Amino acid sequence: MTTTTTELQLTFKSSAGKKKNLNFASALPNLTADQVKAAASAIAGEKLFVKEGEILYDAPLSAKYIERNVTTVFDDSNH
Protein backbone atom coordinates (compact mmCIF):
# COMPACT_ATOMS: atom_id res chain seq x y z
CA MET A 1 0.00 0.00 0.00
CA THR A 2 1.33 3.43 -0.92
CA THR A 3 0.23 6.67 0.67
CA THR A 4 1.13 10.14 -0.54
CA THR A 5 1.31 13.17 1.71
CA THR A 6 1.84 16.77 0.71
CA GLU A 7 3.03 19.59 2.94
CA LEU A 8 3.75 23.24 2.36
CA GLN A 9 7.21 24.37 3.43
CA LEU A 10 7.91 28.07 3.95
CA THR A 11 11.53 29.18 4.22
CA PHE A 12 12.36 32.38 6.08
CA LYS A 13 15.49 34.31 6.96
CA SER A 14 15.87 34.84 10.70
CA SER A 15 16.99 38.14 12.19
CA ALA A 16 20.42 36.49 12.60
CA GLY A 17 20.57 35.73 8.87
CA LYS A 18 19.92 31.98 9.20
CA LYS A 19 17.45 30.03 7.05
CA LYS A 20 14.49 28.59 8.98
CA ASN A 21 11.71 26.33 7.67
CA LEU A 22 8.10 26.30 8.76
CA ASN A 23 6.11 23.26 7.54
CA PHE A 24 2.35 22.90 7.25
CA ALA A 25 1.14 19.32 6.93
CA SER A 26 -2.48 20.31 6.33
CA ALA A 27 -2.07 23.18 3.88
CA LEU A 28 -4.57 23.61 1.12
CA PRO A 29 -3.32 22.25 -2.20
CA ASN A 30 -2.70 24.52 -5.17
CA LEU A 31 -2.41 27.84 -3.35
CA THR A 32 -1.20 30.63 -5.60
CA ALA A 33 2.16 32.32 -5.15
CA ASP A 34 0.36 35.54 -4.16
CA GLN A 35 -1.68 33.75 -1.48
CA VAL A 36 1.37 32.05 0.01
CA LYS A 37 3.50 35.21 -0.14
CA ALA A 38 0.77 37.13 1.68
CA ALA A 39 0.51 34.47 4.38
CA ALA A 40 4.31 34.25 4.80
CA SER A 41 4.54 38.04 5.03
CA ALA A 42 1.80 38.08 7.67
CA ILE A 43 3.65 35.43 9.71
CA ALA A 44 6.90 37.40 9.47
CA GLY A 45 5.14 40.66 10.31
CA GLU A 46 3.83 39.34 13.63
CA LYS A 47 7.35 38.55 14.95
CA LEU A 48 5.78 35.86 17.16
CA PHE A 49 8.56 33.28 17.08
CA VAL A 50 11.56 34.51 19.05
CA LYS A 51 14.29 32.38 20.61
CA GLU A 52 17.06 33.95 22.67
CA GLY A 53 16.43 37.31 21.04
CA GLU A 54 16.46 35.96 17.47
CA ILE A 55 13.30 36.42 15.40
CA LEU A 56 13.07 32.99 13.75
CA TYR A 57 10.77 33.87 10.84
CA ASP A 58 11.80 37.44 10.06
CA ALA A 59 11.62 37.62 6.24
CA PRO A 60 10.03 35.18 3.76
CA LEU A 61 12.43 33.66 1.23
CA SER A 62 10.57 30.85 -0.54
CA ALA A 63 7.73 28.34 -0.45
CA LYS A 64 7.31 24.88 -1.91
CA TYR A 65 5.04 21.90 -1.76
CA ILE A 66 6.81 18.71 -0.69
CA GLU A 67 5.23 15.42 -1.71
CA ARG A 68 6.21 12.14 -0.06
CA ASN A 69 5.32 8.62 -1.09
CA VAL A 70 5.40 5.93 1.58
CA THR A 71 5.08 2.32 0.47
CA THR A 72 4.39 -0.26 3.18
CA VAL A 73 6.31 -3.50 2.66
CA PHE A 74 4.62 -5.23 5.59
CA ASP A 75 2.74 -4.14 8.71
CA ASP A 76 2.23 -6.51 11.63
CA SER A 77 1.40 -3.74 14.10
CA ASN A 78 -2.23 -4.86 14.54
CA HIS A 79 -1.30 -8.36 15.76
Coordinates of C-alpha atoms in Angstrom, one line a residue:
M1 CA 0.0 0.0 0.0
T2 CA 1.3 3.4 -0.9
T3 CA 0.2 6.7 0.7
T4 CA 1.1 10.1 -0.5
T5 CA 1.3 13.2 1.7
T6 CA 1.8 16.8 0.7
E7 CA 3.0 19.6 2.9
L8 CA 3.7 23.2 2.4
Q9 CA 7.2 24.4 3.4
L10 CA 7.9 28.1 3.9
T11 CA 11.5 29.2 4.2
F12 CA 12.4 32.4 6.1
K13 CA 15.5 34.3 7.0
S14 CA 15.9 34.8 10.7
S15 CA 17.0 38.1 12.2
A16 CA 20.4 36.5 12.6
G17 CA 20.6 35.7 8.9
K18 CA 19.9 32.0 9.2
K19 CA 17.5 30.0 7.0
K20 CA 14.5 28.6 9.0
N21 CA 11.7 26.3 7.7
L22 CA 8.1 26.3 8.8
N23 CA 6.1 23.3 7.5
F24 CA 2.3 22.9 7.2
A25 CA 1.1 19.3 6.9
S26 CA -2.5 20.3 6.3
A27 CA -2.1 23.2 3.9
L28 CA -4.6 23.6 1.1
P29 CA -3.3 22.2 -2.2
N30 CA -2.7 24.5 -5.2
L31 CA -2.4 27.8 -3.3
T32 CA -1.2 30.6 -5.6
A33 CA 2.2 32.3 -5.1
D34 CA 0.4 35.5 -4.2
Q35 CA -1.7 33.8 -1.5
V36 CA 1.4 32.0 0.0
K37 CA 3.5 35.2 -0.1
A38 CA 0.8 37.1 1.7
A39 CA 0.5 34.5 4.4
A40 CA 4.3 34.3 4.8
S41 CA 4.5 38.0 5.0
A42 CA 1.8 38.1 7.7
I43 CA 3.6 35.4 9.7
A44 CA 6.9 37.4 9.5
G45 CA 5.1 40.7 10.3
E46 CA 3.8 39.3 13.6
K47 CA 7.3 38.5 15.0
L48 CA 5.8 35.9 17.2
F49 CA 8.6 33.3 17.1
V50 CA 11.6 34.5 19.1
K51 CA 14.3 32.4 20.6
E52 CA 17.1 33.9 22.7
G53 CA 16.4 37.3 21.0
E54 CA 16.5 36.0 17.5
I55 CA 13.3 36.4 15.4
L56 CA 13.1 33.0 13.8
Y57 CA 10.8 33.9 10.8
D58 CA 11.8 37.4 10.1
A59 CA 11.6 37.6 6.2
P60 CA 10.0 35.2 3.8
L61 CA 12.4 33.7 1.2
S62 CA 10.6 30.8 -0.5
A63 CA 7.7 28.3 -0.4
K64 CA 7.3 24.9 -1.9
Y65 CA 5.0 21.9 -1.8
I66 CA 6.8 18.7 -0.7
E67 CA 5.2 15.4 -1.7
R68 CA 6.2 12.1 -0.1
N69 CA 5.3 8.6 -1.1
V70 CA 5.4 5.9 1.6
T71 CA 5.1 2.3 0.5
T72 CA 4.4 -0.3 3.2
V73 CA 6.3 -3.5 2.7
F74 CA 4.6 -5.2 5.6
D75 CA 2.7 -4.1 8.7
D76 CA 2.2 -6.5 11.6
S77 CA 1.4 -3.7 14.1
N78 CA -2.2 -4.9 14.5
H79 CA -1.3 -8.4 15.8

